[in-house]
Tab-separated table of C-alpha atoms in Angstrom:
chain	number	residue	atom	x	y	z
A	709	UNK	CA	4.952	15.692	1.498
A	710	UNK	CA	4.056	12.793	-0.869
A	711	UNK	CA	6.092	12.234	-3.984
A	712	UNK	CA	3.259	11.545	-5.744
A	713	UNK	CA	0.620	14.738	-6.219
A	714	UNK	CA	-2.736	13.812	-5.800
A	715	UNK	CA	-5.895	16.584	-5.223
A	716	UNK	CA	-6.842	16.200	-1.884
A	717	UNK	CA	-10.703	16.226	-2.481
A	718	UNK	CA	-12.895	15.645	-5.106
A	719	UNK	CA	-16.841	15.845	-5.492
A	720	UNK	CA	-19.644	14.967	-7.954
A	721	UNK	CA	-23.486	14.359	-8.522
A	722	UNK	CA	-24.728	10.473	-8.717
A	723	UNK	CA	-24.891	9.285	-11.852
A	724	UNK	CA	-22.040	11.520	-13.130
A	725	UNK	CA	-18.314	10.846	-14.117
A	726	UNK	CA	-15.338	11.773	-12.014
A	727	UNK	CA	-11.208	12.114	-12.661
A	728	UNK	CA	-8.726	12.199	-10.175
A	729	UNK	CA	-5.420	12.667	-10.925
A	730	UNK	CA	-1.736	11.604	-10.091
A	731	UNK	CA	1.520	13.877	-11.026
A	732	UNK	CA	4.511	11.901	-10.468
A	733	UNK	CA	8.257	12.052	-12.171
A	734	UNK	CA	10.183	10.300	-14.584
A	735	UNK	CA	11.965	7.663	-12.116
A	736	UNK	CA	8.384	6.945	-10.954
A	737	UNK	CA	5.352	7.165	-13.072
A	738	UNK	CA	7.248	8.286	-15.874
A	739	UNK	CA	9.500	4.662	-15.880
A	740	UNK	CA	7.079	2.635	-14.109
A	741	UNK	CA	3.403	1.270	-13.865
A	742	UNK	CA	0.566	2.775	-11.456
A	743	UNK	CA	-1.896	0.971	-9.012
A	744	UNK	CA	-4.864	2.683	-8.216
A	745	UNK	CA	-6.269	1.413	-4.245
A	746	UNK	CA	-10.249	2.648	-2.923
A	747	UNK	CA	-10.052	2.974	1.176
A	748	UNK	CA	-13.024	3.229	3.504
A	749	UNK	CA	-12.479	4.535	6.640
A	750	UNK	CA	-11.104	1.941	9.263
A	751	UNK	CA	-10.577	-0.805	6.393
A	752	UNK	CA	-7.948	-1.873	4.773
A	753	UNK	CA	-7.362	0.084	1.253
A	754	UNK	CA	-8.246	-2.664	-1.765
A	755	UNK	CA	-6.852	-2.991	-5.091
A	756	UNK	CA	-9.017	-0.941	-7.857
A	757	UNK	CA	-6.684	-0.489	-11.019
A	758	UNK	CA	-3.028	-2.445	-11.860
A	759	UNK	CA	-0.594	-2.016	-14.920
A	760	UNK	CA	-2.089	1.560	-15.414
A	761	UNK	CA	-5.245	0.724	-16.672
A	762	UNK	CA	-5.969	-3.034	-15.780
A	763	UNK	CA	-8.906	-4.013	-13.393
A	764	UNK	CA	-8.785	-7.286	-11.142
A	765	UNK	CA	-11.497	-9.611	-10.827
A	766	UNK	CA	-14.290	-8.521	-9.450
A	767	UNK	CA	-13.719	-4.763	-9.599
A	768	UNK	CA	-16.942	-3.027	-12.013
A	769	UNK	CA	-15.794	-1.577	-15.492
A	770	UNK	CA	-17.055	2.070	-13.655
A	771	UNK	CA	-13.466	1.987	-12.957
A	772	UNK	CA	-11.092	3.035	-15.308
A	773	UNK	CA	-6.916	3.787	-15.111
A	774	UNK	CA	-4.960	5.428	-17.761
A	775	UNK	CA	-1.435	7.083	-17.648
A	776	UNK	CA	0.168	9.539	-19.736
A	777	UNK	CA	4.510	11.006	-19.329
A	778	UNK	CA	4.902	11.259	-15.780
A	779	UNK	CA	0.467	11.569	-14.777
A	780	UNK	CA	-2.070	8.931	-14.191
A	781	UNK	CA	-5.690	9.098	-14.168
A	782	UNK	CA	-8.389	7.226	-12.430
A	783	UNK	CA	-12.004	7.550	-13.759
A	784	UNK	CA	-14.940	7.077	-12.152
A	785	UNK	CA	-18.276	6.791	-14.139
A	786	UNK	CA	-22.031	6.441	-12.817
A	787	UNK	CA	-20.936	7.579	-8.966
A	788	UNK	CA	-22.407	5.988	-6.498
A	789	UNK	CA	-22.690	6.994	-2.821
A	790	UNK	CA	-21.118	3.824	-2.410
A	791	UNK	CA	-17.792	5.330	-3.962
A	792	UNK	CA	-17.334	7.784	-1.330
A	793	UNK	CA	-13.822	6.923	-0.300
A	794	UNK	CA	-10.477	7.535	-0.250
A	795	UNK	CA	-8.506	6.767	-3.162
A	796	UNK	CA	-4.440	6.712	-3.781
A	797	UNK	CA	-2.373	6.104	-6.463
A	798	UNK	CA	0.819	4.472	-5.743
A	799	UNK	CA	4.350	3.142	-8.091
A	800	UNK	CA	7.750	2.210	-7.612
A	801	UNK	CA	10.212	4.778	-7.667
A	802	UNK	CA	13.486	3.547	-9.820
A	803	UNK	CA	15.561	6.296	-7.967
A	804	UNK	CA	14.290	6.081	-4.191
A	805	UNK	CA	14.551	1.991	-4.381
A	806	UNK	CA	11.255	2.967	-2.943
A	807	UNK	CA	7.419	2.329	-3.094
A	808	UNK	CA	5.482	5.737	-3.776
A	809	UNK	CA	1.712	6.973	-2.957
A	810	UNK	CA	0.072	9.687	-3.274
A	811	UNK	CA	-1.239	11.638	-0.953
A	812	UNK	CA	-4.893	10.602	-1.423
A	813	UNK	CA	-8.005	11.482	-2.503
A	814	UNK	CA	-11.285	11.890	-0.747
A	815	UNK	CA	-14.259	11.374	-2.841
A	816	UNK	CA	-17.262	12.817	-2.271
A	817	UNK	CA	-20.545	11.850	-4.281
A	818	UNK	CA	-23.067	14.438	-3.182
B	481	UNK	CA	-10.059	-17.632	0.571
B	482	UNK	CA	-6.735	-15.627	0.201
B	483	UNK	CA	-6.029	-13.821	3.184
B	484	UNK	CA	-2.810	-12.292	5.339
B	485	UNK	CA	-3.184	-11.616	9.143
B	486	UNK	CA	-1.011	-9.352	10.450
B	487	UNK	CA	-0.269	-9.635	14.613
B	488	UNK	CA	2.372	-8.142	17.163
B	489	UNK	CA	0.844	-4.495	17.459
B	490	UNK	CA	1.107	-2.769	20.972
B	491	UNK	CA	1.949	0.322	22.845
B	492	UNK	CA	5.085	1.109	23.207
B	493	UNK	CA	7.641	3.595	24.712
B	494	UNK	CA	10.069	5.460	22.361
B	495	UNK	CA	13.364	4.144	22.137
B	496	UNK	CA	11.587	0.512	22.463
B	497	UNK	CA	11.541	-2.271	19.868
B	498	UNK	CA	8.563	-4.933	19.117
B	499	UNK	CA	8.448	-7.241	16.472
B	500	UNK	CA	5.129	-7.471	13.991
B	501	UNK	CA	4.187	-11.223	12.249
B	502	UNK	CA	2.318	-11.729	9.490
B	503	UNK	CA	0.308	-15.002	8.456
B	504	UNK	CA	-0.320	-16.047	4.824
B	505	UNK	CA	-2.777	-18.672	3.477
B	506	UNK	CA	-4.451	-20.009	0.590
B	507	UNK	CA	-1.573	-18.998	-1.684
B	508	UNK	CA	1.959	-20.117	-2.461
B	509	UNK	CA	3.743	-17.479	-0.046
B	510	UNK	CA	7.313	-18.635	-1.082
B	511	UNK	CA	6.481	-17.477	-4.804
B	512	UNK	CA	5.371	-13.839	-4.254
B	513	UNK	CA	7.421	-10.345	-3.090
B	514	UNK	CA	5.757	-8.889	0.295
B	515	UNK	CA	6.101	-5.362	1.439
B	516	UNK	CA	4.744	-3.519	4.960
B	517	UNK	CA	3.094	-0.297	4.416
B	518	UNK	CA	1.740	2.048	7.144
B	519	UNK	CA	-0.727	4.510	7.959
B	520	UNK	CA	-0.939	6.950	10.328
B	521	UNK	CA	-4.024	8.131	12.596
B	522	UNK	CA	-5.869	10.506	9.967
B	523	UNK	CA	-2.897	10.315	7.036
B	524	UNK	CA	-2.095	8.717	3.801
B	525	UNK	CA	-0.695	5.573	3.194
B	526	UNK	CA	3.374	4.929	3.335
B	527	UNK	CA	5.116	2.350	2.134
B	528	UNK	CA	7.697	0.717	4.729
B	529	UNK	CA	9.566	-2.162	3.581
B	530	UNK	CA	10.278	-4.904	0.742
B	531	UNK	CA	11.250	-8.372	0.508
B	532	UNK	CA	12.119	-10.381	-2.487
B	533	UNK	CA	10.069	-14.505	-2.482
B	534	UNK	CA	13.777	-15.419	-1.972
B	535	UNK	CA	14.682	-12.485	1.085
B	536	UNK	CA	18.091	-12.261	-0.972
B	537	UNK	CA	16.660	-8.785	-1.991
B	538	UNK	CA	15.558	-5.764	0.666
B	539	UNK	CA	14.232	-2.125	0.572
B	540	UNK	CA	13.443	0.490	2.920
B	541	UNK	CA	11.618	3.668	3.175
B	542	UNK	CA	14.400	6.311	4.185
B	543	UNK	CA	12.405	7.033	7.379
B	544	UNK	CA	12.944	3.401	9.035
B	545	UNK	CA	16.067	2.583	7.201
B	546	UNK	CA	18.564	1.361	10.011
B	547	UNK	CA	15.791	0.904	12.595
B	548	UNK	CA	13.638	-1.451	10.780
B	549	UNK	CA	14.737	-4.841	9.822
B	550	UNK	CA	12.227	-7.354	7.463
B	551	UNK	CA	12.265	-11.081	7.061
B	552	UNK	CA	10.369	-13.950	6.061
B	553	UNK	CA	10.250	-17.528	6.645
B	554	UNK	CA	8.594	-19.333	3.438
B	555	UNK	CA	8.301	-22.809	5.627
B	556	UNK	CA	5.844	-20.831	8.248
B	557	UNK	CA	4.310	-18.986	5.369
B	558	UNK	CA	4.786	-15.897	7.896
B	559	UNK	CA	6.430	-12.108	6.839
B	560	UNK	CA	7.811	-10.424	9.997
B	561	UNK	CA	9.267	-6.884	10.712
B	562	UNK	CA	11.369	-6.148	13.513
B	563	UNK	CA	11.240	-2.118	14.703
B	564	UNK	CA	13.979	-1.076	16.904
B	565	UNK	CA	14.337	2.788	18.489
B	566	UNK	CA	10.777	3.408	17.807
B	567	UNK	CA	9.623	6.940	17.302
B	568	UNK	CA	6.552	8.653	18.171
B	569	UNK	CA	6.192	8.907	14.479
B	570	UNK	CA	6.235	5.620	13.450
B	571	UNK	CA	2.809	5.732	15.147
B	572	UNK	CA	0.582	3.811	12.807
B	573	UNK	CA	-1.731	0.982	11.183
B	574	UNK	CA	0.563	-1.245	9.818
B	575	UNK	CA	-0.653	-3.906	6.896
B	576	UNK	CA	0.992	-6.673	5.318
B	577	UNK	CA	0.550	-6.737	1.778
B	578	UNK	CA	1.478	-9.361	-1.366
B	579	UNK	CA	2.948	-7.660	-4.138
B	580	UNK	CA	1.891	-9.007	-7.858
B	581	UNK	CA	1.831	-7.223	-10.984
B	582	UNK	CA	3.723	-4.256	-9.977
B	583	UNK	CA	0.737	-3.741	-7.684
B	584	UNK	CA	-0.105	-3.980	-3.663
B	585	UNK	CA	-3.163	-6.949	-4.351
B	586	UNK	CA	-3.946	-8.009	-1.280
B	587	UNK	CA	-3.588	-6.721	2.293
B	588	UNK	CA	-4.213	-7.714	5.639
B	589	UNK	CA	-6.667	-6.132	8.342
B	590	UNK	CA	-3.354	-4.626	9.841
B	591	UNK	CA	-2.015	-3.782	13.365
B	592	UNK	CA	-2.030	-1.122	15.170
B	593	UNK	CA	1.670	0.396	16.834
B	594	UNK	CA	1.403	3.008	19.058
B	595	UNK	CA	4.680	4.316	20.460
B	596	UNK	CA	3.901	6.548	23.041
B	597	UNK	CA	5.639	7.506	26.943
């Protein structure tokens, strides 16, 4: 059981716009920021979205973060098959002492 | 090219200890926070372990606190983690990852553990 609540699947056309979502708490999301990481299968996961909504270098402005209370958001816009991955949203959780994921979410681009 | 390399996986019985290394280059180790995260066969990613740029500072995940012990040496440019009474469950990829920005940024190809009789 993750503390942070992720959908475990999520599935779109090419071309078209995707959300997946993060539900966290207070002493997590709600008091700290969110880092959003894309993970192919039997590769390491790689850094999409820091600071809530901030992209490193290198990472296409498809990619969007935002955050909201105690939920964060990571957008997806033109899908490519190329997307299809999983993606998690992690934090730091002020109570645990404690780095926090979610459980992940598979992305399918159909 | 920044890059970590992470080394010391194996098989291993329960109750049994090994020790994982992890090699930093192309960036000032002694200056950044590193963390261990794992992942096991077909599951999400967990977070393991902290270390301050200094080690003065330490965190565990509840699930390896007392069993798992990190460390760092800033001359060698090298992040280490020594697991004692290993579990079945602690079965897992486990990746060596700079911390910057409140975020995981970069992260080695990771090692495998297998603890298995």
């Amino acid at each position: 059981q993750s503390v942070l609540t992720q959908p475990p699947s999520v599935s779109a056309a090419p071309g078209q716009k995707v959300t997946i979502s993060c539900s966290g708490s207070r002493s997590n999301i709600g008091d700290n920021s969110v880092s959003w990481y894309q993970q192919f299968p039997g590769t390491a996961p790689k850094l999409l979205i820091y600071d809530n909504h901030q992209r490193p270098s290198g990472i296409p402005d498809r990619f969007s973060g935002s955050k909201s209370g105690t939920s964060a958001t990571l957008g997806i816009t033109g899908l490519q098959t190329g997307d299809e991955a999983d993606y998690y949203c992690g934090t730091w959780d002020s109570s645990l002492s404690a780095g926090v994921f979610g459980g992940g979410t598979k992305l399918t681009v159909l | 090219e920044v890059q970590l390399v992470e080394s010391g996986g194996d098989l291993v019985q329960p109750g049994g200890s090994l020790r994982l290394s992890c090699e930093a280059s192309e960036f000032t180790f002694s200056s950044f926070y590193m963390n261990w995260v794992r992942q096991a066969p077909g599951k999400g990613l967990e977070w393991v372990s902290y270390i301050s740029s200094s080690s003065r500072i330490t965190f565990y995940a509840d699930s390896v606190k007392g069993r798992f012990t990190i460390s760092r040496d800033n001359a060698k440019k090298s992040l280490y983690l020594q697991m004692n009474s290993l579990r079945v469950e602690d079965t897992a990829v486990y990746y060596c990852v700079r911390r910057e920005y409140d975020a995981f940024d970069v992260w080695g190809q990771g090692t495998l553990v297998t603890v298995s009789s």
